[in-house]
Amino acid sequence: MRLPQARLDQVLDRFHQVEARMGAATDGQEIVRLSREHAEMKPVADAVQALAKVRSEIEDLAAMAEDPEMAAMAADELEALNARLPEMERDVALLLAPRDADENASAVLEVRAGTGGDEAAIFAGDLFRMYSRYASSRGWRVELDSATEGDAGGYKEIIATVTGDGVFGRLKFESGVHRVQRVPATETQGRIHTSAATVAVLPEVEDVEIEIHDKDIRIDTFRASGSGGQHVNKTDSAVRITHFPTGIVVTSSEKSQHVNRDKAMKNLRVRLYDMQRQAKDNARSDARKSQVGSGDRSERIRTYNYPQGRVSDHRINLTLHSLPQIMEGDIDPLLNALIAEDQAARLADLEAEFN
């Protein structure tokens, strides 16, 4: 892709404007906004400047190559730079292509049992374990927010916050219906059953991004239910928050009522922010070609077939025969393929814009 010089100049001009304004700004909120924009633009500006330097060197070497005495000396270096140029232009194009503003955010991970009864809850537990192991391999922190255990194991619902750099960007394509085909432990006839679990990955937001008015919520306390013994709270410490305008209900059932209130409010903000994201996505869905799949959480996105040891992602027609490794948390082959597909679509959109 040959990126127009005018577009590259536009990026550098904006970057220099932000730098100049940062030196003159006195308002605290403006300084924060400019600092954030500067941090986001710096990798782009650095890449654009590096590309401009290579383009300039290629022009100089091409001029030298026309001189018979200099041609031999310039040829090798010119060949090397021309080989580097397409990859550099692709990298810059990816940085310029529209990207998710929440790419680098931490995320809230929700896994819920779907159709399939006890086996669906067990599968939901398997998926949560898979994501937890993957998070551990990347040095991310997983903090449990709430969980409802299944009668035969696993979880009817489990919600956790995954904290780290770029969590949402890596996991956002996991949202949807995950289907499993296997013989359940409770099956006496050896028949293969099909069950499902739903996964939702939501970007975690800062408090300042979502405003919640006291008049719009009701906070209730109740005694958490559990599997018995020491796991059952003896006091009404669990918290349920109802948001009247949207009907969203969130709960948290740790031992501390204060901690539960904070967690429930955080989860409410996450859901309200996600509603805003969904509304924006729907509003521009006709023009948006770079989405992998529909983004609909009711969409069946992946099948885990245990008898054949394979995992198939239906959005990109990818099948891997490495199910045991994937269930142990080695999901980079899936995620990398999804991200590459998204990048290719975004580059195609950008190229169409320039042509």
Coordinates of C-alpha atoms in Angstrom, one line a residue, residues 19-337:
E19 CA 3.3 18.8 21.7
A20 CA 3.2 22.6 21.4
R21 CA -0.1 22.9 23.2
M22 CA 1.1 20.6 26.0
G23 CA 3.8 23.1 26.7
A24 CA 1.3 26.0 26.9
A25 CA -1.7 24.4 28.6
T26 CA -2.6 25.3 32.2
D27 CA -6.0 23.7 32.6
G28 CA -5.7 20.3 34.4
Q29 CA -8.3 18.5 32.3
E30 CA -6.8 19.7 29.1
I31 CA -3.3 18.6 30.1
V32 CA -4.6 15.1 30.9
R33 CA -6.5 15.0 27.5
L34 CA -3.4 16.2 25.6
S35 CA -1.1 13.8 27.4
R36 CA -3.3 10.9 26.5
E37 CA -3.5 12.0 22.9
H38 CA 0.3 12.5 22.8
A39 CA 0.9 9.0 24.2
E40 CA -1.5 7.5 21.6
M41 CA 0.1 9.5 18.7
K42 CA 3.8 9.1 19.5
P43 CA 4.1 5.5 18.2
V44 CA 2.3 6.6 15.0
A45 CA 4.5 9.7 14.6
D46 CA 7.7 7.8 15.2
A47 CA 6.7 5.2 12.6
V48 CA 5.7 7.9 10.1
Q49 CA 9.1 9.7 10.6
A50 CA 11.0 6.5 10.1
L51 CA 9.1 5.7 6.9
A52 CA 9.7 9.3 5.6
K53 CA 13.4 8.8 6.3
V54 CA 13.6 5.5 4.4
R55 CA 11.6 7.0 1.5
S56 CA 14.1 10.0 1.4
E57 CA 17.1 7.6 1.5
I58 CA 15.6 5.6 -1.4
E59 CA 15.2 8.7 -3.5
D60 CA 18.8 9.8 -2.8
L61 CA 20.2 6.3 -3.6
A62 CA 18.1 6.1 -6.8
A63 CA 19.7 9.4 -7.9
M64 CA 23.2 8.1 -7.0
A65 CA 22.5 4.9 -9.0
E66 CA 22.2 7.0 -12.2
D67 CA 25.9 8.0 -11.8
P68 CA 28.0 5.1 -13.3
E69 CA 30.7 5.7 -10.7
M70 CA 28.3 5.5 -7.7
A71 CA 25.9 2.8 -9.1
A72 CA 27.6 -0.2 -7.7
M73 CA 27.9 1.3 -4.2
A74 CA 24.2 2.4 -4.2
A75 CA 22.7 -0.8 -5.6
D76 CA 23.0 -3.0 -2.6
E77 CA 21.7 -0.5 -0.1
L78 CA 18.9 0.5 -2.4
E79 CA 17.8 -3.1 -2.7
A80 CA 17.8 -3.6 1.0
L81 CA 15.7 -0.4 1.6
N82 CA 13.3 -1.3 -1.1
A83 CA 12.8 -4.7 0.6
R84 CA 12.1 -3.1 3.9
L85 CA 9.7 -0.4 2.5
P86 CA 6.5 -2.5 2.1
E87 CA 6.6 -3.9 5.6
M88 CA 7.2 -0.4 7.0
E89 CA 4.3 1.0 5.0
R90 CA 2.0 -1.8 6.2
D91 CA 3.0 -1.1 9.8
V92 CA 2.2 2.6 9.4
A93 CA -1.0 1.8 7.7
L94 CA -2.1 -0.4 10.6
L95 CA -1.4 2.4 13.0
L96 CA -3.4 4.8 10.8
A97 CA -6.3 2.5 10.3
P98 CA -9.3 3.1 12.6
R99 CA -8.8 1.1 15.8
D100 CA -10.7 0.4 19.0
A101 CA -10.3 3.1 21.5
D102 CA -10.3 0.5 24.3
E103 CA -7.7 -1.7 22.7
N104 CA -5.3 -1.4 25.7
A105 CA -7.9 -1.5 28.4
S106 CA -8.3 -4.2 31.1
A107 CA -11.5 -6.2 30.8
V108 CA -14.4 -7.8 32.6
L109 CA -14.8 -11.4 31.6
E110 CA -18.2 -13.1 31.9
V111 CA -18.8 -16.8 31.3
R112 CA -22.3 -18.2 31.6
A113 CA -23.7 -21.7 31.1
G114 CA -26.1 -22.0 28.1
T115 CA -28.1 -24.9 26.8
G116 CA -27.0 -28.3 28.1
G117 CA -27.8 -28.3 31.9
D118 CA -25.1 -29.6 34.1
E119 CA -22.7 -30.2 31.2
A120 CA -23.1 -26.6 30.1
A121 CA -22.0 -25.4 33.6
I122 CA -19.0 -27.8 33.6
F123 CA -18.0 -26.4 30.1
A124 CA -18.4 -22.8 31.4
G125 CA -15.9 -23.8 34.1
D126 CA -13.5 -25.3 31.6
L127 CA -13.6 -22.1 29.5
F128 CA -13.0 -19.9 32.6
R129 CA -10.0 -22.1 33.5
M130 CA -8.7 -21.8 29.9
Y131 CA -8.9 -18.0 30.0
S132 CA -7.4 -17.9 33.5
R133 CA -4.4 -20.0 32.4
Y134 CA -3.9 -17.8 29.4
A135 CA -4.0 -14.7 31.5
S136 CA -1.4 -16.2 33.8
S137 CA 0.9 -16.9 30.9
R138 CA 0.8 -13.2 29.9
G139 CA 1.3 -11.9 33.4
W140 CA -2.3 -10.5 33.7
R141 CA -4.1 -10.5 37.1
V142 CA -7.5 -12.3 37.4
E143 CA -9.8 -11.1 40.2
L144 CA -13.1 -12.9 40.8
D145 CA -16.1 -10.6 41.0
S146 CA -18.9 -13.1 41.4
A147 CA -19.6 -16.8 40.8
T148 CA -22.6 -19.1 40.9
E149 CA -21.5 -22.7 41.0
G150 CA -23.2 -25.5 39.0
D151 CA -24.8 -28.4 40.8
A152 CA -22.4 -30.9 39.2
G153 CA -19.4 -28.6 39.0
G154 CA -18.3 -25.7 36.9
Y155 CA -20.3 -22.5 37.0
K156 CA -23.8 -21.3 36.0
E157 CA -22.2 -17.9 35.9
I158 CA -18.7 -16.5 36.7
I159 CA -17.5 -12.9 36.3
A160 CA -14.0 -11.7 36.8
T161 CA -11.8 -8.7 36.1
V162 CA -8.7 -9.3 34.1
T163 CA -6.2 -6.6 34.6
G164 CA -3.2 -5.9 32.4
D165 CA -2.0 -4.1 29.3
G166 CA -4.0 -4.9 26.2
V167 CA -6.3 -7.4 27.7
F168 CA -9.4 -6.2 25.9
G169 CA -7.5 -6.0 22.6
R170 CA -6.5 -9.6 22.9
L171 CA -9.8 -11.1 24.2
K172 CA -12.5 -8.9 22.6
F173 CA -13.2 -11.4 19.8
E174 CA -14.0 -14.1 22.4
S175 CA -17.5 -12.7 22.9
G176 CA -20.2 -15.0 21.7
V177 CA -21.5 -18.6 22.0
H178 CA -19.0 -21.3 22.5
R179 CA -20.3 -24.9 21.7
V180 CA -18.8 -28.1 23.0
Q181 CA -19.4 -31.6 21.6
R182 CA -18.3 -34.4 24.0
V183 CA -19.5 -37.4 26.1
P184 CA -20.4 -35.9 29.5
A185 CA -19.1 -37.6 32.7
T186 CA -22.7 -38.3 33.6
E187 CA -23.5 -40.0 30.3
T188 CA -23.9 -43.8 30.8
Q189 CA -24.6 -44.7 27.1
G190 CA -21.5 -43.1 25.8
R191 CA -23.4 -40.6 23.6
I192 CA -21.9 -37.4 22.5
H193 CA -23.9 -34.3 23.8
T194 CA -23.8 -30.8 22.5
S195 CA -23.8 -28.0 25.1
A196 CA -23.0 -24.3 25.0
A197 CA -21.7 -21.4 27.1
T198 CA -21.7 -17.7 26.4
V199 CA -18.7 -15.5 26.8
A200 CA -18.7 -11.7 27.1
V201 CA -15.6 -9.5 27.2
L202 CA -16.2 -5.9 28.2
P203 CA -13.7 -3.1 28.5
E204 CA -13.1 -1.9 32.0
V205 CA -13.7 1.9 32.3
E206 CA -12.5 4.6 34.6
D207 CA -14.9 6.2 37.0
V208 CA -14.8 9.5 35.2
E209 CA -16.2 8.1 32.0
I210 CA -19.6 7.1 33.2
E211 CA -21.8 9.2 35.5
I212 CA -24.4 7.4 37.7
H213 CA -26.9 9.4 39.6
D214 CA -28.1 8.2 43.0
K215 CA -31.7 8.7 42.0
D216 CA -31.2 6.2 39.2
I217 CA -30.1 3.2 41.3
R218 CA -31.4 1.1 44.2
I219 CA -28.9 -0.8 46.4
D220 CA -30.1 -3.9 48.2
T221 CA -28.1 -6.1 50.6
F222 CA -28.8 -9.8 51.0
R223 CA -27.3 -13.0 52.3
A224 CA -25.2 -14.8 49.6
S225 CA -26.1 -18.4 48.8
G226 CA -23.4 -21.0 48.3
S227 CA -22.6 -24.7 48.6
G228 CA -22.8 -24.8 52.4
G229 CA -20.4 -24.7 55.3
Q230 CA -17.9 -21.9 55.5
H231 CA -18.7 -20.7 52.0
V232 CA -22.1 -19.3 53.0
N233 CA -22.2 -15.8 54.3
K234 CA -23.7 -15.5 57.8
T235 CA -24.6 -11.8 57.4
D236 CA -26.4 -9.8 54.8
S237 CA -23.1 -8.7 53.1
A238 CA -23.9 -9.3 49.4
V239 CA -24.9 -6.3 47.4
R240 CA -27.3 -6.0 44.5
I241 CA -27.6 -2.7 42.5
T242 CA -30.5 -2.0 40.2
H243 CA -30.2 0.7 37.5
F244 CA -33.7 2.0 36.8
P245 CA -33.1 3.7 33.4
T246 CA -31.7 0.5 31.8
G247 CA -33.0 -2.3 34.0
I248 CA -29.4 -3.6 34.5
V249 CA -28.9 -5.5 37.7
V250 CA -25.4 -6.3 39.1
T251 CA -24.4 -8.2 42.2
S252 CA -21.3 -8.9 44.2
S253 CA -21.1 -11.5 47.0
E254 CA -17.7 -11.3 48.7
K255 CA -17.4 -11.2 52.5
S256 CA -17.2 -7.5 52.9
Q257 CA -20.2 -5.3 52.1
H258 CA -18.0 -2.3 51.4
V259 CA -16.0 -4.3 48.9
N260 CA -19.2 -5.7 47.3
R261 CA -20.6 -2.2 46.9
D262 CA -17.4 -1.0 45.1
K263 CA -17.3 -4.1 42.9
A264 CA -21.0 -3.8 42.0
M265 CA -20.7 -0.1 41.1
K266 CA -17.7 -0.9 39.0
N267 CA -19.5 -3.6 37.1
L268 CA -22.5 -1.3 36.6
R269 CA -20.2 1.2 35.0
V270 CA -18.7 -1.5 32.7
R271 CA -22.2 -2.5 31.5
L272 CA -23.4 1.0 30.9
Y273 CA -20.2 1.8 29.0
D274 CA -20.7 -1.4 27.0
M275 CA -24.2 -0.3 26.1
Q276 CA -22.8 2.9 24.7
R277 CA -20.2 1.0 22.7
Q278 CA -22.9 -1.3 21.3
A279 CA -25.1 1.6 20.3
K280 CA -22.2 3.3 18.5
D281 CA -21.3 0.1 16.8
N282 CA -24.9 -0.5 15.6
A283 CA -25.1 3.1 14.4
R284 CA -22.2 2.6 12.0
S285 CA -22.6 -1.1 11.3
D286 CA -23.3 -0.6 7.6
A287 CA -20.1 1.3 7.0
R288 CA -18.0 -0.9 9.3
K289 CA -16.3 -3.8 7.4
S290 CA -13.5 -4.5 9.8
Q291 CA -15.5 -6.4 12.5
V292 CA -14.7 -10.1 12.8
G293 CA -18.2 -11.6 12.9
S294 CA -21.2 -9.6 13.8
G295 CA -20.2 -8.9 17.4
D296 CA -23.5 -10.3 18.5
R297 CA -23.1 -12.3 21.7
S298 CA -25.8 -14.7 20.6
E299 CA -23.7 -15.6 17.5
R300 CA -22.2 -19.1 17.6
I301 CA -18.5 -18.4 17.1
R302 CA -16.6 -21.6 18.0
T303 CA -17.0 -25.4 18.5
Y304 CA -14.8 -27.5 20.7
N305 CA -15.1 -31.1 19.5
Y306 CA -13.5 -33.5 22.0
P307 CA -13.9 -36.9 20.1
Q308 CA -11.9 -35.4 17.1
G309 CA -9.6 -33.2 19.3
R310 CA -10.4 -30.1 17.2
V311 CA -11.5 -26.5 17.7
S312 CA -13.2 -24.7 14.9
D313 CA -13.7 -20.9 14.7
H314 CA -16.7 -20.4 12.4
R315 CA -16.1 -16.7 11.7
I316 CA -12.8 -17.2 9.9
N317 CA -13.2 -20.9 8.9
L318 CA -10.2 -21.9 11.0
T319 CA -9.9 -25.4 12.4
L320 CA -7.0 -26.5 14.8
H321 CA -6.4 -30.1 15.9
S322 CA -4.9 -29.1 19.2
L323 CA -7.9 -29.0 21.6
P324 CA -6.0 -30.3 24.7
Q325 CA -3.4 -27.5 24.4
I326 CA -6.1 -24.9 23.8
M327 CA -8.1 -25.9 26.8
E328 CA -4.9 -25.6 28.9
G329 CA -4.7 -21.9 27.9
D330 CA -2.7 -22.0 24.7
I331 CA -5.2 -19.9 22.7
D332 CA -2.7 -17.5 20.9
P333 CA -3.1 -19.4 17.6
L334 CA -6.8 -18.6 17.7
L335 CA -6.4 -15.1 18.9
N336 CA -3.6 -14.3 16.4
A337 CA -5.6 -15.5 13.5

